[in-house]
Coordinates of N, CA and C in Angstrom, one line a residue:
M231 N -36.1 -160.8 77.8 CA -35.0 -160.5 76.9 C -35.6 -160.2 75.5
S232 N -35.0 -159.2 74.8 CA -35.5 -158.8 73.5 C -35.1 -159.9 72.5
D233 N -35.8 -159.8 71.3 CA -35.5 -160.8 70.3 C -34.1 -160.7 69.8
P234 N -33.4 -161.8 69.7 CA -32.0 -161.8 69.2 C -32.0 -161.8 67.7
D235 N -30.8 -161.5 67.2 CA -30.6 -161.6 65.8 C -30.5 -163.1 65.4
T236 N -30.9 -163.3 64.2 CA -30.9 -164.7 63.7 C -29.6 -165.0 62.9
I237 N -28.9 -164.0 62.5 CA -27.5 -164.1 61.9 C -26.6 -163.1 62.6
L238 N -25.3 -163.3 62.6 CA -24.4 -162.4 63.2 C -24.0 -161.3 62.2
E239 N -24.1 -160.0 62.7 CA -23.5 -158.9 61.9 C -22.0 -158.9 62.2
V240 N -21.2 -158.8 61.2 CA -19.7 -158.9 61.4 C -19.0 -157.8 60.7
I241 N -18.1 -157.1 61.4 CA -17.3 -156.1 60.7 C -15.9 -156.6 60.4
G242 N -15.4 -156.3 59.3 CA -14.1 -156.8 58.9 C -13.1 -155.7 58.8
F243 N -11.8 -156.0 59.0 CA -10.7 -155.0 58.8 C -9.5 -155.8 58.4
P244 N -8.9 -155.5 57.3 CA -9.2 -154.3 56.4 C -10.5 -154.7 55.5
Q245 N -11.0 -153.6 54.9 CA -12.1 -153.8 53.9 C -11.6 -153.3 52.6
P246 N -11.9 -154.0 51.5 CA -12.6 -155.3 51.5 C -11.7 -156.4 52.1
P247 N -12.3 -157.4 52.6 CA -11.5 -158.5 53.2 C -10.4 -159.1 52.3
Q248 N -9.3 -159.4 52.8 CA -8.3 -160.1 52.0 C -8.8 -161.5 51.5
A249 N -8.5 -161.8 50.2 CA -9.1 -163.0 49.7 C -8.4 -164.2 50.3
D250 N -7.1 -164.2 50.6 CA -6.4 -165.3 51.2 C -5.4 -164.8 52.1
P251 N -5.8 -164.3 53.3 CA -4.8 -163.6 54.2 C -3.9 -164.7 54.8
P252 N -2.7 -164.3 55.3 CA -1.8 -165.2 55.9 C -2.4 -165.9 57.2
Y253 N -3.3 -165.1 57.9 CA -4.0 -165.6 59.1 C -5.1 -164.7 59.4
W254 N -6.0 -165.2 60.3 CA -7.2 -164.4 60.7 C -7.1 -164.1 62.2
L255 N -7.8 -163.0 62.6 CA -8.0 -162.7 64.0 C -9.5 -162.3 64.2
I256 N -10.1 -163.0 65.1 CA -11.6 -162.8 65.4 C -11.7 -162.4 66.8
L257 N -12.2 -161.2 67.1 CA -12.3 -160.7 68.4 C -13.8 -160.5 68.8
L258 N -14.1 -161.0 70.0 CA -15.5 -160.9 70.6 C -15.6 -159.9 71.7
H259 N -16.5 -159.0 71.5 CA -16.7 -157.9 72.5 C -17.3 -158.3 73.8
G260 N -17.3 -157.4 74.8 CA -17.8 -157.6 76.1 C -19.3 -157.2 76.2
W261 N -19.8 -157.4 77.4 CA -21.2 -157.2 77.7 C -21.5 -155.7 77.6
G262 N -22.5 -155.3 76.8 CA -22.8 -153.9 76.6 C -22.1 -153.2 75.6
A263 N -21.0 -153.8 75.0 CA -20.3 -153.1 73.9 C -20.9 -153.6 72.6
N264 N -20.2 -153.5 71.5 CA -20.6 -154.0 70.2 C -19.4 -154.3 69.3
A265 N -19.7 -154.7 68.1 CA -18.6 -155.1 67.2 C -17.6 -154.1 66.9
A266 N -17.9 -152.8 67.0 CA -17.0 -151.7 66.8 C -16.0 -151.5 67.9
D267 N -16.3 -152.1 69.1 CA -15.5 -151.8 70.3 C -14.0 -152.3 70.1
L268 N -13.8 -153.5 69.7 CA -12.5 -154.1 69.6 C -11.9 -154.0 68.2
L269 N -12.6 -153.4 67.3 CA -12.0 -153.2 65.9 C -10.7 -152.5 65.9
P270 N -10.5 -151.4 66.7 CA -9.2 -150.8 66.7 C -8.0 -151.7 67.1
L271 N -8.3 -152.8 67.8 CA -7.2 -153.7 68.2 C -6.7 -154.5 67.0
V272 N -7.5 -154.7 66.0 CA -7.1 -155.6 64.9 C -5.8 -155.2 64.2
P273 N -5.6 -153.9 63.8 CA -4.3 -153.6 63.2 C -3.1 -153.6 64.1
L274 N -3.4 -153.5 65.4 CA -2.3 -153.6 66.4 C -1.9 -155.0 66.7
L275 N -2.9 -156.0 66.7 CA -2.6 -157.4 67.0 C -2.3 -158.2 65.8
A276 N -2.9 -157.8 64.7 CA -2.7 -158.6 63.4 C -2.5 -157.7 62.3
P277 N -1.4 -157.0 62.2 CA -1.1 -156.0 61.2 C -1.1 -156.5 59.8
D278 N -0.8 -157.7 59.6 CA -0.8 -158.3 58.2 C -1.8 -159.4 58.0
G279 N -2.7 -159.5 59.0 CA -3.8 -160.5 58.9 C -5.1 -159.9 58.6
Q280 N -6.2 -160.7 58.5 CA -7.5 -160.3 58.3 C -8.3 -160.4 59.6
G281 N -8.9 -159.3 60.0 CA -9.6 -159.3 61.3 C -11.1 -159.3 61.1
F282 N -11.9 -159.8 62.0 CA -13.3 -159.8 62.1 C -13.8 -159.6 63.5
T283 N -14.8 -158.7 63.7 CA -15.4 -158.5 65.0 C -16.9 -158.7 64.9
P284 N -17.5 -159.7 65.4 CA -18.9 -160.0 65.3 C -19.7 -159.2 66.4
N285 N -20.9 -158.8 66.1 CA -21.9 -158.3 67.0 C -22.5 -159.5 67.8
A286 N -22.6 -159.4 69.1 CA -23.4 -160.4 69.8 C -24.9 -160.3 69.4
P287 N -25.6 -161.4 69.4 CA -27.0 -161.4 68.9 C -28.0 -160.7 69.7
F288 N -27.8 -160.5 71.0 CA -28.8 -160.0 71.9 C -28.6 -158.5 72.1
P289 N -29.6 -157.6 72.0 CA -29.5 -156.2 72.4 C -29.4 -156.1 73.9
H290 N -28.5 -155.2 74.3 CA -28.3 -155.0 75.7 C -29.5 -154.2 76.3
P291 N -30.0 -154.6 77.5 CA -31.3 -154.0 78.0 C -31.1 -152.6 78.5
L292 N -29.8 -152.2 78.8 CA -29.6 -150.9 79.4 C -28.7 -149.9 78.6
V293 N -27.9 -150.5 77.7 CA -27.0 -149.6 76.9 C -27.5 -149.5 75.5
P294 N -27.8 -148.3 75.1 CA -28.3 -148.0 73.7 C -27.1 -148.4 72.7
G295 N -27.5 -149.3 71.8 CA -26.5 -149.7 70.8 C -25.6 -150.8 71.3
G296 N -25.7 -151.2 72.6 CA -24.9 -152.2 73.2 C -25.5 -153.6 72.9
R297 N -24.6 -154.6 72.9 CA -25.0 -156.0 72.6 C -24.5 -156.9 73.7
M298 N -25.1 -158.1 73.8 CA -24.6 -159.1 74.8 C -24.7 -160.5 74.2
W299 N -23.9 -161.3 74.7 CA -23.9 -162.7 74.2 C -24.9 -163.5 75.1
Y300 N -25.1 -163.1 76.3 CA -26.1 -163.7 77.3 C -26.2 -162.8 78.4
E301 N -27.2 -163.0 79.3 CA -27.4 -162.1 80.4 C -26.4 -162.4 81.5
L302 N -26.1 -161.4 82.3 CA -25.1 -161.6 83.4 C -25.9 -161.3 84.7
N303 N -25.4 -162.0 85.7 CA -25.9 -161.6 87.1 C -24.9 -160.7 87.7
L304 N -25.2 -159.5 88.0 CA -24.3 -158.6 88.6 C -24.8 -158.3 90.1
Q305 N -23.8 -158.1 91.0 CA -24.1 -157.8 92.3 C -24.2 -156.2 92.4
E306 N -24.6 -155.8 93.5 CA -24.9 -154.3 93.7 C -23.6 -153.5 93.5
D307 N -22.4 -154.1 93.8 CA -21.1 -153.4 93.7 C -20.6 -153.5 92.2
G308 N -21.3 -154.1 91.3 CA -20.9 -154.2 89.9 C -20.1 -155.4 89.5
T309 N -19.8 -156.2 90.5 CA -19.0 -157.4 90.2 C -19.9 -158.5 89.6
V310 N -19.4 -159.4 88.9 CA -20.1 -160.6 88.4 C -20.4 -161.5 89.5
R311 N -21.7 -161.9 89.7 CA -22.1 -162.8 90.7 C -21.7 -164.2 90.4
D312 N -20.9 -164.8 91.2 CA -20.5 -166.2 91.0 C -20.1 -166.4 89.5
P313 N -18.9 -165.9 89.1 CA -18.5 -166.0 87.7 C -18.5 -167.4 87.1
H314 N -18.3 -168.4 87.9 CA -18.4 -169.8 87.3 C -19.7 -170.4 87.4
G315 N -20.7 -169.6 87.8 CA -22.1 -170.2 87.9 C -22.7 -170.1 86.5
E316 N -23.7 -171.0 86.2 CA -24.3 -171.0 84.9 C -25.1 -169.7 84.7
P317 N -25.0 -169.1 83.5 CA -25.8 -167.9 83.3 C -27.3 -168.2 83.3
P318 N -28.2 -167.2 83.3 CA -29.6 -167.4 83.3 C -30.0 -168.2 82.1
R319 N -30.9 -169.2 82.3 CA -31.3 -170.0 81.2 C -32.6 -169.7 80.5
E320 N -33.2 -168.6 80.9 CA -34.5 -168.2 80.3 C -34.2 -167.9 78.8
P321 N -34.9 -168.6 77.9 CA -34.6 -168.4 76.5 C -35.1 -167.1 76.0
G322 N -34.5 -166.6 74.9 CA -35.0 -165.4 74.2 C -36.2 -165.8 73.4
P323 N -37.0 -164.8 73.0 CA -38.2 -165.2 72.2 C -37.9 -165.9 70.9
A324 N -36.8 -165.6 70.2 CA -36.5 -166.3 69.0 C -35.5 -167.4 69.2
A325 N -35.2 -167.7 70.4 CA -34.2 -168.8 70.6 C -34.8 -170.1 70.9
G326 N -36.1 -170.2 70.9 CA -36.7 -171.5 71.2 C -36.4 -171.9 72.6
D327 N -36.0 -173.2 72.8 CA -35.7 -173.7 74.1 C -34.2 -173.5 74.5
E328 N -33.4 -172.9 73.6 CA -32.0 -172.7 73.9 C -31.8 -171.6 75.0
A329 N -30.9 -171.8 75.9 CA -30.4 -170.7 76.7 C -29.7 -169.7 75.9
P330 N -29.7 -168.4 76.2 CA -29.1 -167.4 75.4 C -27.6 -167.7 75.1
I331 N -26.8 -168.3 76.1 CA -25.4 -168.5 75.8 C -25.3 -169.6 74.7
D332 N -26.2 -170.6 74.7 CA -26.1 -171.7 73.7 C -26.5 -171.2 72.4
Y333 N -27.5 -170.3 72.4 CA -28.0 -169.7 71.1 C -26.8 -168.9 70.5
S334 N -26.1 -168.1 71.3 CA -25.0 -167.3 70.8 C -23.9 -168.1 70.3
C335 N -23.6 -169.2 71.0 CA -22.5 -170.1 70.6 C -22.9 -170.7 69.3
R336 N -24.1 -171.1 69.1 CA -24.6 -171.8 67.8 C -24.4 -170.8 66.7
L337 N -24.9 -169.5 66.9 CA -24.8 -168.6 65.8 C -23.3 -168.3 65.4
L338 N -22.5 -168.2 66.4 CA -21.1 -167.9 66.2 C -20.4 -169.1 65.5
E339 N -20.7 -170.3 65.9 CA -20.2 -171.5 65.3 C -20.7 -171.6 63.8
Q340 N -21.9 -171.3 63.6 CA -22.4 -171.3 62.2 C -21.7 -170.4 61.3
W341 N -21.4 -169.2 61.8 CA -20.7 -168.2 61.0 C -19.2 -168.7 60.8
L342 N -18.6 -169.1 61.8 CA -17.2 -169.6 61.7 C -17.0 -170.7 60.7
T343 N -18.0 -171.6 60.7 CA -17.8 -172.8 59.9 C -18.4 -172.7 58.5
T344 N -19.0 -171.5 58.2 CA -19.5 -171.3 56.8 C -18.8 -170.3 56.1
Q345 N -17.7 -169.7 56.7 CA -16.9 -168.7 56.0 C -15.7 -169.4 55.4
D346 N -15.0 -168.8 54.5 CA -13.8 -169.3 53.9 C -12.6 -168.9 54.8
I347 N -12.6 -169.5 56.0 CA -11.6 -169.2 57.0 C -11.0 -170.5 57.4
D348 N -9.7 -170.6 57.4 CA -8.9 -171.7 57.9 C -8.7 -171.6 59.4
L349 N -9.5 -172.3 60.2 CA -9.4 -172.2 61.7 C -8.0 -172.5 62.2
S350 N -7.3 -173.3 61.5 CA -5.9 -173.7 62.0 C -5.0 -172.5 61.8
R351 N -5.4 -171.5 61.1 CA -4.6 -170.2 60.9 C -5.4 -169.0 61.5
T352 N -6.2 -169.3 62.5 CA -7.1 -168.3 63.1 C -6.9 -168.2 64.6
I353 N -6.7 -167.0 65.1 CA -6.7 -166.7 66.5 C -8.1 -166.2 66.9
L354 N -8.7 -166.8 67.9 CA -10.0 -166.3 68.4 C -9.7 -165.6 69.8
G355 N -10.2 -164.4 70.0 CA -10.0 -163.7 71.2 C -11.2 -163.0 71.6
G356 N -11.2 -162.5 72.9 CA -12.3 -161.7 73.4 C -12.1 -161.1 74.7
F357 N -12.9 -160.1 75.0 CA -12.7 -159.3 76.3 C -13.9 -159.6 77.1
S358 N -13.7 -159.9 78.4 CA -14.8 -160.0 79.4 C -15.7 -161.1 79.0
Q359 N -17.0 -160.7 78.8 CA -18.0 -161.8 78.3 C -17.5 -162.4 77.0
G360 N -16.9 -161.6 76.2 CA -16.3 -162.1 74.9 C -15.2 -163.1 75.2
G361 N -14.5 -162.9 76.3 CA -13.4 -163.9 76.7 C -14.1 -165.2 77.1
V362 N -15.2 -165.1 77.8 CA -15.9 -166.3 78.2 C -16.4 -167.1 76.9
M363 N -16.9 -166.3 75.9 CA -17.3 -166.9 74.7 C -16.2 -167.5 73.9
T364 N -15.0 -166.9 74.0 CA -13.8 -167.4 73.3 C -13.5 -168.8 73.8
L365 N -13.6 -169.1 75.1 CA -13.4 -170.4 75.6 C -14.6 -171.3 75.3
E366 N -15.8 -170.8 75.4 CA -17.0 -171.6 75.1 C -16.9 -172.2 73.7
V367 N -16.5 -171.4 72.8 CA -16.5 -171.9 71.4 C -15.1 -172.4 71.0
G368 N -14.1 -171.7 71.4 CA -12.8 -171.9 70.9 C -12.2 -173.3 71.2
L369 N -12.6 -173.8 72.4 CA -12.0 -175.1 72.8 C -12.6 -176.3 72.0
K370 N -13.6 -176.0 71.2 CA -14.3 -177.0 70.4 C -13.6 -177.2 69.1
Y371 N -12.8 -176.2 68.6 CA -12.3 -176.2 67.3 C -10.8 -176.1 67.3
P372 N -10.1 -176.5 66.2 CA -8.7 -176.5 66.1 C -8.1 -175.1 65.7
F373 N -8.4 -174.1 66.5 CA -7.8 -172.8 66.3 C -6.3 -172.8 66.5
A374 N -5.7 -171.8 65.9 CA -4.2 -171.6 66.2 C -3.9 -171.2 67.6
G375 N -4.9 -170.5 68.2 CA -4.7 -170.0 69.6 C -5.9 -169.2 70.0
L376 N -6.0 -169.1 71.3 CA -7.1 -168.4 72.0 C -6.6 -167.3 72.9
V377 N -7.1 -166.1 72.9 CA -6.7 -165.0 73.7 C -7.9 -164.5 74.6
V378 N -7.7 -164.6 75.9 CA -8.8 -164.2 76.8 C -8.4 -163.0 77.6
F379 N -9.0 -161.8 77.3 CA -8.7 -160.6 78.1 C -9.8 -160.5 79.2
S380 N -9.4 -160.5 80.4 CA -10.4 -160.3 81.5 C -11.6 -161.2 81.5
G381 N -11.4 -162.4 81.2 CA -12.5 -163.4 81.1 C -12.2 -164.6 82.0
Y382 N -13.0 -165.6 81.9 CA -12.9 -166.8 82.7 C -13.5 -168.0 82.0
W383 N -13.2 -169.2 82.5 CA -13.7 -170.4 81.9 C -15.0 -170.8 82.6
L384 N -16.1 -170.8 81.9 CA -17.4 -171.0 82.5 C -17.8 -172.5 82.6
R385 N -17.7 -173.2 81.5 CA -18.2 -174.5 81.5 C -17.2 -175.5 80.8
S386 N -17.2 -176.7 81.2 CA -16.4 -177.7 80.6 C -17.3 -178.3 79.4
L387 N -16.8 -178.2 78.2 CA -17.5 -178.7 77.0 C -16.7 -179.6 76.2
P388 N -17.3 -180.2 75.2 CA -16.4 -181.0 74.2 C -15.3 -180.2 73.7
R389 N -14.1 -180.9 73.6 CA -12.9 -180.2 73.2 C -12.4 -180.7 71.8
S390 N -11.6 -179.8 71.2 CA -10.9 -180.1 70.0 C -9.7 -180.9 70.2
E391 N -9.3 -181.7 69.3 CA -8.0 -182.4 69.4 C -7.3 -182.1 68.1
P392 N -6.1 -181.5 68.1 CA -5.4 -181.0 69.3 C -6.1 -179.7 69.8
S393 N -5.9 -179.5 71.1 CA -6.5 -178.3 71.7 C -5.7 -177.1 71.4
P394 N -6.3 -175.9 71.2 CA -5.5 -174.7 70.9 C -4.8 -174.2 72.2
P395 N -3.6 -173.6 72.0 CA -3.0 -172.9 73.2 C -3.8 -171.7 73.6
I396 N -3.7 -171.4 74.9 CA -4.5 -170.3 75.4 C -3.6 -169.3 76.1
L397 N -3.9 -168.0 75.9 CA -3.3 -166.9 76.7 C -4.5 -166.2 77.4
M398 N -4.3 -166.2 78.8 CA -5.3 -165.5 79.6 C -4.5 -164.3 80.2
I399 N -5.1 -163.1 80.1 CA -4.6 -161.9 80.7 C -5.6 -161.3 81.6
H400 N -5.3 -161.0 82.8 CA -6.3 -160.4 83.8 C -5.6 -159.4 84.7
G401 N -6.4 -158.4 85.1 CA -5.9 -157.4 86.0 C -6.1 -157.8 87.4
N402 N -5.1 -157.6 88.2 CA -5.2 -157.9 89.6 C -6.0 -156.9 90.4
Q403 N -6.5 -155.8 89.7 CA -7.4 -154.8 90.3 C -8.8 -154.8 89.6
D404 N -9.1 -155.9 89.0 CA -10.4 -155.9 88.2 C -11.5 -155.8 89.1
P405 N -12.4 -154.8 89.0 CA -13.5 -154.6 89.9 C -14.8 -155.3 89.4
V406 N -14.7 -155.9 88.2 CA -15.9 -156.6 87.6 C -15.8 -158.1 87.8
I407 N -14.7 -158.7 87.2 CA -14.5 -160.1 87.3 C -13.3 -160.3 88.3
P408 N -13.5 -160.7 89.5 CA -12.4 -160.8 90.4 C -11.2 -161.7 89.9
V409 N -10.0 -161.3 90.2 CA -8.8 -162.0 89.7 C -8.8 -163.4 90.1
Q410 N -9.5 -163.7 91.3 CA -9.5 -165.1 91.7 C -10.3 -166.0 90.7
A411 N -11.2 -165.4 90.0 CA -12.0 -166.2 89.0 C -11.1 -166.6 87.8
A412 N -10.2 -165.6 87.5 CA -9.2 -165.9 86.4 C -8.2 -167.0 86.8
Q413 N -7.7 -166.8 88.1 CA -6.7 -167.8 88.6 C -7.3 -169.2 88.7
D414 N -8.6 -169.2 89.1 CA -9.2 -170.5 89.2 C -9.4 -171.1 87.8
S415 N -9.8 -170.3 86.8 CA -9.9 -170.8 85.5 C -8.6 -171.3 84.9
R416 N -7.5 -170.6 85.2 CA -6.2 -171.1 84.8 C -5.9 -172.4 85.3
D417 N -6.2 -172.6 86.6 CA -5.9 -173.9 87.3 C -6.7 -175.0 86.7
R418 N -8.0 -174.7 86.5 CA -8.9 -175.7 85.9 C -8.5 -176.1 84.5
L419 N -8.2 -175.1 83.7 CA -7.8 -175.4 82.3 C -6.5 -176.3 82.3
N420 N -5.5 -175.9 83.1 CA -4.3 -176.7 83.1 C -4.5 -178.1 83.7
Q421 N -5.4 -178.2 84.7 CA -5.7 -179.6 85.2 C -6.5 -180.4 84.2
A422 N -7.2 -179.8 83.3 CA -8.0 -180.5 82.3 C -7.1 -180.8 81.1
G423 N -5.8 -180.4 81.1 CA -4.9 -180.8 80.1 C -4.7 -179.8 79.0
F424 N -5.3 -178.6 79.1 CA -5.1 -177.5 78.2 C -3.8 -176.8 78.5
K425 N -3.2 -176.2 77.4 CA -2.0 -175.4 77.6 C -2.4 -174.0 77.7
C426 N -2.4 -173.5 79.0 CA -2.9 -172.2 79.3 C -1.7 -171.3 79.9
T427 N -1.4 -170.3 79.2 CA -0.4 -169.3 79.7 C -1.2 -168.2 80.4
Y428 N -0.8 -167.8 81.6 CA -1.6 -166.8 82.4 C -0.7 -165.7 82.7
R429 N -1.1 -164.5 82.4 CA -0.4 -163.3 82.8 C -1.3 -162.3 83.6
E430 N -0.9 -161.9 84.7 CA -1.6 -161.1 85.6 C -0.9 -159.7 85.6
L431 N -1.7 -158.7 85.3 CA -1.2 -157.3 85.2 C -1.8 -156.4 86.3
T432 N -1.0 -155.3 86.5 CA -1.6 -154.3 87.4 C -2.5 -153.4 86.7
M433 N -3.8 -153.7 86.6 CA -4.8 -153.0 85.9 C -6.1 -153.4 86.4
G434 N -7.2 -152.7 85.9 CA -8.5 -153.1 86.2 C -9.2 -153.9 85.1
H435 N -10.4 -153.6 84.9 CA -11.2 -154.4 83.9 C -11.0 -153.7 82.5
T436 N -9.9 -153.9 81.9 CA -9.6 -153.2 80.7 C -8.5 -154.0 79.9
I437 N -8.1 -153.4 78.7 CA -7.0 -153.9 77.9 C -6.0 -152.8 77.8
N438 N -4.9 -152.9 78.5 CA -3.9 -151.8 78.5 C -2.8 -152.1 77.5
D439 N -1.8 -151.2 77.4 CA -0.8 -151.4 76.4 C 0.0 -152.7 76.6
Q440 N 0.3 -153.0 77.9 CA 1.0 -154.2 78.2 C 0.3 -155.4 77.8
A441 N -1.1 -155.4 78.0 CA -1.9 -156.6 77.6 C -1.8 -156.7 76.0
I442 N -1.9 -155.6 75.3 CA -1.8 -155.6 73.9 C -0.5 -156.2 73.4
A443 N 0.6 -155.8 74.1 CA 1.9 -156.3 73.7 C 2.0 -157.8 73.9
L444 N 1.5 -158.3 75.1 CA 1.5 -159.7 75.4 C 0.7 -160.5 74.3
A445 N -0.5 -160.0 74.0 CA -1.3 -160.7 73.0 C -0.6 -160.7 71.7
Y446 N 0.0 -159.6 71.3 CA 0.7 -159.5 70.0 C 1.8 -160.6 69.9
Q447 N 2.6 -160.7 70.9 CA 3.6 -161.7 70.9 C 3.1 -163.1 70.8
F448 N 2.0 -163.4 71.6 CA 1.3 -164.7 71.5 C 0.8 -165.0 70.1
I449 N 0.1 -164.0 69.5 CA -0.4 -164.2 68.1 C 0.8 -164.4 67.2
K450 N 1.8 -163.6 67.3 CA 3.0 -163.7 66.4 C 3.6 -165.1 66.5
T451 N 3.6 -165.7 67.7 CA 4.2 -167.0 67.9 C 3.3 -168.1 67.4
H452 N 2.0 -168.0 67.6 CA 1.1 -169.1 67.3 C 0.3 -169.0 66.0
K453 N 0.3 -167.9 65.3 CA -0.4 -167.9 64.0 C 0.3 -168.8 63.1
K454 N -0.4 -169.4 62.2 CA 0.1 -170.4 61.3 C -0.1 -169.8 59.9
V455 N 0.9 -169.6 59.2 CA 0.8 -169.0 57.8 C 1.2 -170.0 56.8
H456 N 0.9 -169.6 55.5 CA 1.3 -170.5 54.4 C 2.8 -170.7 54.4
K457 N 3.2 -171.9 54.1 CA 4.6 -172.3 54.0 C 5.2 -171.6 52.7

């Protein structure tokens, strides 16, 4: 694995960032994409808020300009091998003894907790591998809400009290992350006491207009603005 970044590169919208926005939206891209990928969603999902899209710290081995939060095991048909299995733990050269997923979580948490951002007025979301990262990091902190597009819950980790509400959206024709992985994640989250709303759409591994509309309504309901 190539050397990872030691700090996160983050794109904001609008620019310059609002000094004290009513709320924030942070979106985490998927495997092989980059911070620019989900930036067009910010004005659609948070038209009056401040958005940020971080770059994952690891360069993707196959996609020029692509990034990844950690390595994935893919089967020959392109699906994720055992979505709930632990990702490879071989550390990156600059990550010391940390597994790549833990290194990425640490960098993201460092950025989140050193910015002038009120997490109780912040929605964290992500697509695919970014959806996995949303739950990896988001359940530890008192976010206003979490939005998972085409992702799943990988590991049970320390949780925030109160726990943020979760919206999971998944396609029943997803060729990369089987819908059963999302259904299982929904059941595990609810059994663990999280408040998880699950919506299954007729689509593949993507974010369509219906998914955007559902996420917009969730954000509109759960964002917390100044009184």
